mmCIF file of C-alpha atoms in Angstrom:
data_model
loop_
_atom_site.group_PDB
_atom_site.id
_atom_site.type_symbol
_atom_site.label_atom_id
_atom_site.label_comp_id
_atom_site.label_asym_id
_atom_site.label_seq_id
_atom_site.Cartn_x
_atom_site.Cartn_y
_atom_site.Cartn_z
ATOM 1 C CA MET A 61 0.000 0.000 0.000
ATOM 2 C CA SER A 62 2.160 2.898 1.253
ATOM 3 C CA GLU A 63 5.900 3.095 1.710
ATOM 4 C CA ASN A 64 5.583 5.645 4.514
ATOM 5 C CA THR A 65 5.520 3.996 7.941
ATOM 6 C CA ALA A 66 5.861 7.040 10.208
ATOM 7 C CA VAL A 67 3.376 5.544 12.645
ATOM 8 C CA LYS A 68 4.049 4.488 16.229
ATOM 9 C CA PRO A 69 2.562 1.389 17.835
ATOM 10 C CA ASN A 70 -0.492 2.201 19.930
ATOM 11 C CA GLY A 71 -3.719 0.414 20.836
ATOM 12 C CA LYS A 72 -5.153 0.929 17.372
ATOM 13 C CA ILE A 73 -2.037 -0.445 15.648
ATOM 14 C CA LEU A 74 -1.961 -3.413 18.008
ATOM 15 C CA PHE A 75 -5.650 -4.040 17.199
ATOM 16 C CA GLY A 76 -4.592 -4.051 13.539
ATOM 17 C CA VAL A 77 -1.921 -6.674 14.293
ATOM 18 C CA ASP A 78 -4.518 -8.819 16.060
ATOM 19 C CA TYR A 79 -6.997 -8.258 13.215
ATOM 20 C CA PHE A 80 -4.405 -9.447 10.675
ATOM 21 C CA HIS A 81 -3.555 -12.436 12.873
ATOM 22 C CA PHE A 82 -7.172 -13.518 13.263
ATOM 23 C CA MET A 83 -8.342 -12.820 9.710
ATOM 24 C CA ARG A 84 -5.314 -14.462 8.123
ATOM 25 C CA ASN A 85 -6.124 -17.502 10.225
ATOM 26 C CA MET A 86 -9.660 -17.379 8.813
ATOM 27 C CA GLU A 87 -8.413 -17.437 5.215
ATOM 28 C CA ILE A 88 -6.522 -20.718 5.622
ATOM 29 C CA PRO A 89 -8.717 -23.651 4.595
ATOM 30 C CA ASP A 90 -9.013 -26.598 6.981
ATOM 31 C CA ASN A 91 -8.055 -28.851 4.092
ATOM 32 C CA GLU A 92 -4.368 -27.976 3.700
ATOM 33 C CA THR A 93 -4.264 -29.626 0.258
ATOM 34 C CA LYS A 94 -6.847 -27.254 -1.184
ATOM 35 C CA SER A 95 -5.082 -25.481 -4.013
ATOM 36 C CA ASP A 96 -7.278 -22.466 -4.752
ATOM 37 C CA ILE A 97 -6.349 -20.390 -1.722
ATOM 38 C CA LYS A 98 -6.829 -16.738 -2.624
ATOM 39 C CA GLY A 99 -4.400 -15.436 0.001
ATOM 40 C CA ASP A 100 -3.323 -12.261 -1.775
ATOM 41 C CA ILE A 101 -6.909 -11.369 -2.592
ATOM 42 C CA VAL A 102 -8.090 -12.064 0.939
ATOM 43 C CA ASP A 103 -5.191 -10.005 2.255
ATOM 44 C CA ALA A 104 -6.358 -7.075 0.114
ATOM 45 C CA VAL A 105 -9.895 -7.505 1.486
ATOM 46 C CA ILE A 106 -8.541 -7.506 5.053
ATOM 47 C CA LYS A 107 -6.714 -4.247 4.338
ATOM 48 C CA LEU A 108 -9.859 -2.694 2.838
ATOM 49 C CA PHE A 109 -11.795 -3.686 5.935
ATOM 50 C CA LEU A 110 -9.204 -1.992 8.140
ATOM 51 C CA LEU A 111 -9.905 1.228 6.210
ATOM 52 C CA GLN A 112 -13.483 0.894 7.472
ATOM 53 C CA TRP A 113 -12.123 0.644 11.009
ATOM 54 C CA GLY A 114 -10.667 4.124 10.574
ATOM 55 C CA PHE A 115 -7.104 3.071 9.786
ATOM 56 C CA SER A 116 -5.002 5.179 7.460
ATOM 57 C CA VAL A 117 -2.981 3.434 4.758
ATOM 58 C CA GLU A 118 0.146 4.066 6.834
ATOM 59 C CA GLU A 119 -1.457 2.497 9.915
ATOM 60 C CA ILE A 120 -2.507 -0.550 7.914
ATOM 61 C CA ASP A 121 0.997 -0.928 6.517
ATOM 62 C CA TYR A 122 2.558 -0.555 9.941
ATOM 63 C CA SER A 123 0.164 -3.084 11.517
ATOM 64 C CA ASN A 124 0.952 -5.489 8.682
ATOM 65 C CA LYS A 125 4.703 -4.932 9.134
ATOM 66 C CA LEU A 126 4.439 -5.576 12.879
ATOM 67 C CA PHE A 127 2.415 -8.728 12.245
ATOM 68 C CA TRP A 128 5.116 -10.123 9.945
ATOM 69 C CA GLU A 129 7.889 -9.097 12.338
ATOM 70 C CA LYS A 130 6.136 -10.917 15.176
ATOM 71 C CA LEU A 131 5.555 -13.972 12.985
ATOM 72 C CA ASN A 132 9.162 -14.071 11.800
ATOM 73 C CA ASN A 133 10.521 -13.529 15.334
ATOM 74 C CA ASN A 134 8.206 -16.193 16.796
ATOM 75 C CA THR A 135 6.596 -13.605 19.095
ATOM 76 C CA LEU A 136 3.094 -13.921 17.639
ATOM 77 C CA ASP A 137 0.599 -15.514 20.034
ATOM 78 C CA ASP A 138 0.702 -19.307 19.702
ATOM 79 C CA SER A 139 -3.065 -19.600 19.953
ATOM 80 C CA LEU A 140 -5.880 -17.310 18.918
ATOM 81 C CA GLU A 141 -7.417 -17.207 22.384
ATOM 82 C CA PRO A 142 -5.497 -14.113 23.600
ATOM 83 C CA VAL A 143 -6.000 -12.492 20.192
ATOM 84 C CA LEU A 144 -9.754 -13.007 20.432
ATOM 85 C CA ASP A 145 -9.756 -11.685 24.000
ATOM 86 C CA ARG A 146 -7.995 -8.491 22.901
ATOM 87 C CA ILE A 147 -10.322 -8.018 19.918
ATOM 88 C CA LEU A 148 -13.327 -8.498 22.183
ATOM 89 C CA SER A 149 -11.891 -6.019 24.669
ATOM 90 C CA PHE A 150 -11.367 -3.464 21.897
ATOM 91 C CA ILE A 151 -15.014 -3.609 20.761
ATOM 92 C CA LYS A 152 -16.779 -4.787 23.941
ATOM 93 C CA ASP A 153 -19.053 -1.757 24.315
ATOM 94 C CA ASP A 154 -19.710 -0.952 20.662
ATOM 95 C CA ARG A 155 -22.543 -2.898 19.022
ATOM 96 C CA GLU A 156 -21.825 -1.374 15.596
ATOM 97 C CA LYS A 157 -18.205 -2.589 15.677
ATOM 98 C CA GLN A 158 -19.312 -6.006 16.882
ATOM 99 C CA GLU A 159 -21.703 -6.312 13.958
ATOM 100 C CA LYS A 160 -19.061 -5.046 11.539
ATOM 101 C CA LEU A 161 -16.592 -7.664 12.778
ATOM 102 C CA LEU A 162 -19.081 -10.497 12.327
ATOM 103 C CA ILE A 163 -19.912 -9.335 8.788
ATOM 104 C CA GLU A 164 -16.194 -9.220 7.947
ATOM 105 C CA ILE A 165 -15.528 -12.630 9.514
ATOM 106 C CA THR A 166 -18.292 -14.099 7.379
ATOM 107 C CA CYS A 167 -16.993 -12.420 4.231
ATOM 108 C CA VAL A 168 -13.406 -13.579 4.748
ATOM 109 C CA GLY A 169 -14.604 -17.052 5.705
ATOM 110 C CA LEU A 170 -16.466 -17.320 2.400
ATOM 111 C CA MET A 171 -13.569 -16.141 0.225
ATOM 112 C CA ASP A 172 -12.445 -19.728 -0.423
ATOM 113 C CA ASN A 173 -16.075 -20.663 -1.245
ATOM 114 C CA GLU A 174 -16.184 -23.060 1.690
ATOM 115 C CA VAL A 175 -17.277 -22.579 5.292
ATOM 116 C CA SER A 176 -15.120 -24.787 7.463
ATOM 117 C CA ASP A 177 -15.945 -26.038 10.934
ATOM 118 C CA ARG A 178 -13.259 -23.692 12.314
ATOM 119 C CA GLU A 179 -14.783 -20.657 10.549
ATOM 120 C CA ARG A 180 -18.242 -21.639 11.756
ATOM 121 C CA TYR A 181 -16.869 -22.024 15.297
ATOM 122 C CA PHE A 182 -15.434 -18.484 15.276
ATOM 123 C CA ALA A 183 -18.646 -16.955 13.936
ATOM 124 C CA ASN A 184 -20.685 -18.819 16.569
ATOM 125 C CA TYR A 185 -18.166 -17.820 19.242
ATOM 126 C CA PHE A 186 -18.666 -14.138 18.427
ATOM 127 C CA GLN A 187 -22.442 -14.573 18.172
ATOM 128 C CA GLU A 188 -22.414 -15.841 21.741
ATOM 129 C CA LYS A 189 -19.986 -13.204 23.028
ATOM 130 C CA PHE A 190 -22.003 -10.421 21.399
ATOM 131 C CA ASP A 191 -25.266 -11.912 22.698
ATOM 132 C CA LEU A 192 -26.908 -11.863 19.269
ATOM 133 C CA LYS A 193 -30.301 -13.394 18.636
ATOM 134 C CA PRO A 194 -30.309 -16.052 15.896
ATOM 135 C CA SER A 195 -32.186 -13.668 13.563
ATOM 136 C CA GLU A 196 -29.626 -10.882 14.159
ATOM 137 C CA TYR A 197 -26.760 -13.310 13.602
ATOM 138 C CA SER A 198 -28.350 -14.624 10.399
ATOM 139 C CA ALA A 199 -28.863 -11.105 9.043
ATOM 140 C CA LEU A 200 -25.197 -10.218 9.711
ATOM 141 C CA CYS A 201 -24.013 -13.438 8.053
ATOM 142 C CA THR A 202 -26.173 -12.572 5.042
ATOM 143 C CA LYS A 203 -24.500 -9.151 4.851
ATOM 144 C CA GLY A 204 -21.090 -10.861 5.053
ATOM 145 C CA GLY A 205 -22.153 -13.097 2.186
ATOM 146 C CA ASP A 206 -23.221 -10.030 0.220
ATOM 147 C CA TRP A 207 -19.784 -8.452 0.771
ATOM 148 C CA HIS A 208 -18.185 -11.666 -0.460
ATOM 149 C CA LEU A 209 -20.316 -11.648 -3.611
ATOM 150 C CA ALA A 210 -19.520 -7.972 -4.196
ATOM 151 C CA PHE A 211 -15.782 -8.665 -3.979
ATOM 152 C CA GLU A 212 -16.139 -11.655 -6.327
ATOM 153 C CA TYR A 213 -18.038 -9.492 -8.820
ATOM 154 C CA LEU A 214 -15.531 -6.658 -8.551
ATOM 155 C CA GLY A 215 -12.670 -9.079 -9.124
ATOM 156 C CA GLU A 216 -14.302 -10.631 -12.169
ATOM 157 C CA GLU A 217 -15.086 -7.226 -13.677
ATOM 158 C CA TYR A 218 -11.546 -6.028 -13.017
ATOM 159 C CA ILE A 219 -10.066 -9.080 -14.746
ATOM 160 C CA GLU A 220 -12.362 -8.627 -17.753
ATOM 161 C CA PHE A 221 -11.489 -4.933 -17.965
ATOM 162 C CA ASN A 222 -7.767 -5.716 -17.942
ATOM 163 C CA LYS A 223 -8.198 -8.335 -20.681
ATOM 164 C CA LYS A 224 -9.733 -5.677 -22.932
ATOM 165 C CA ASN A 225 -7.013 -3.105 -22.303
#
């Protein structure tokens, strides 16, 4: 995205690191042999979603850089439990952010055109933590599915446009 990383780590940046950690975990299919992983595309979607969280391009880049530094230095959390706890803490009192997160989880989970047991577990986990009624949860999952379809459509149109030019 941007080459300028004049951003200092703060709570927002650390949320971005956790967001990358969790969402990148969501993009990995349970079936390791599945060959159509769309990792680069999903990564772009994750970065677009962070824009909706109020991140600047520089903050996204810095969060991404810190994520990779932690991964490469083996300082990333070994399990997602503390990551989920920090994400929940960040959005605990904000229903709009909770709903946004569930929509984004659903969208990213659908990017490989398969909903795994692990992805379903995380969505159900957040439904319970956010105390959502089944109808509310279903509506948010539908919106996540709509985002997924919109990204698929955008990607297809972009490819067709580039073939013509």
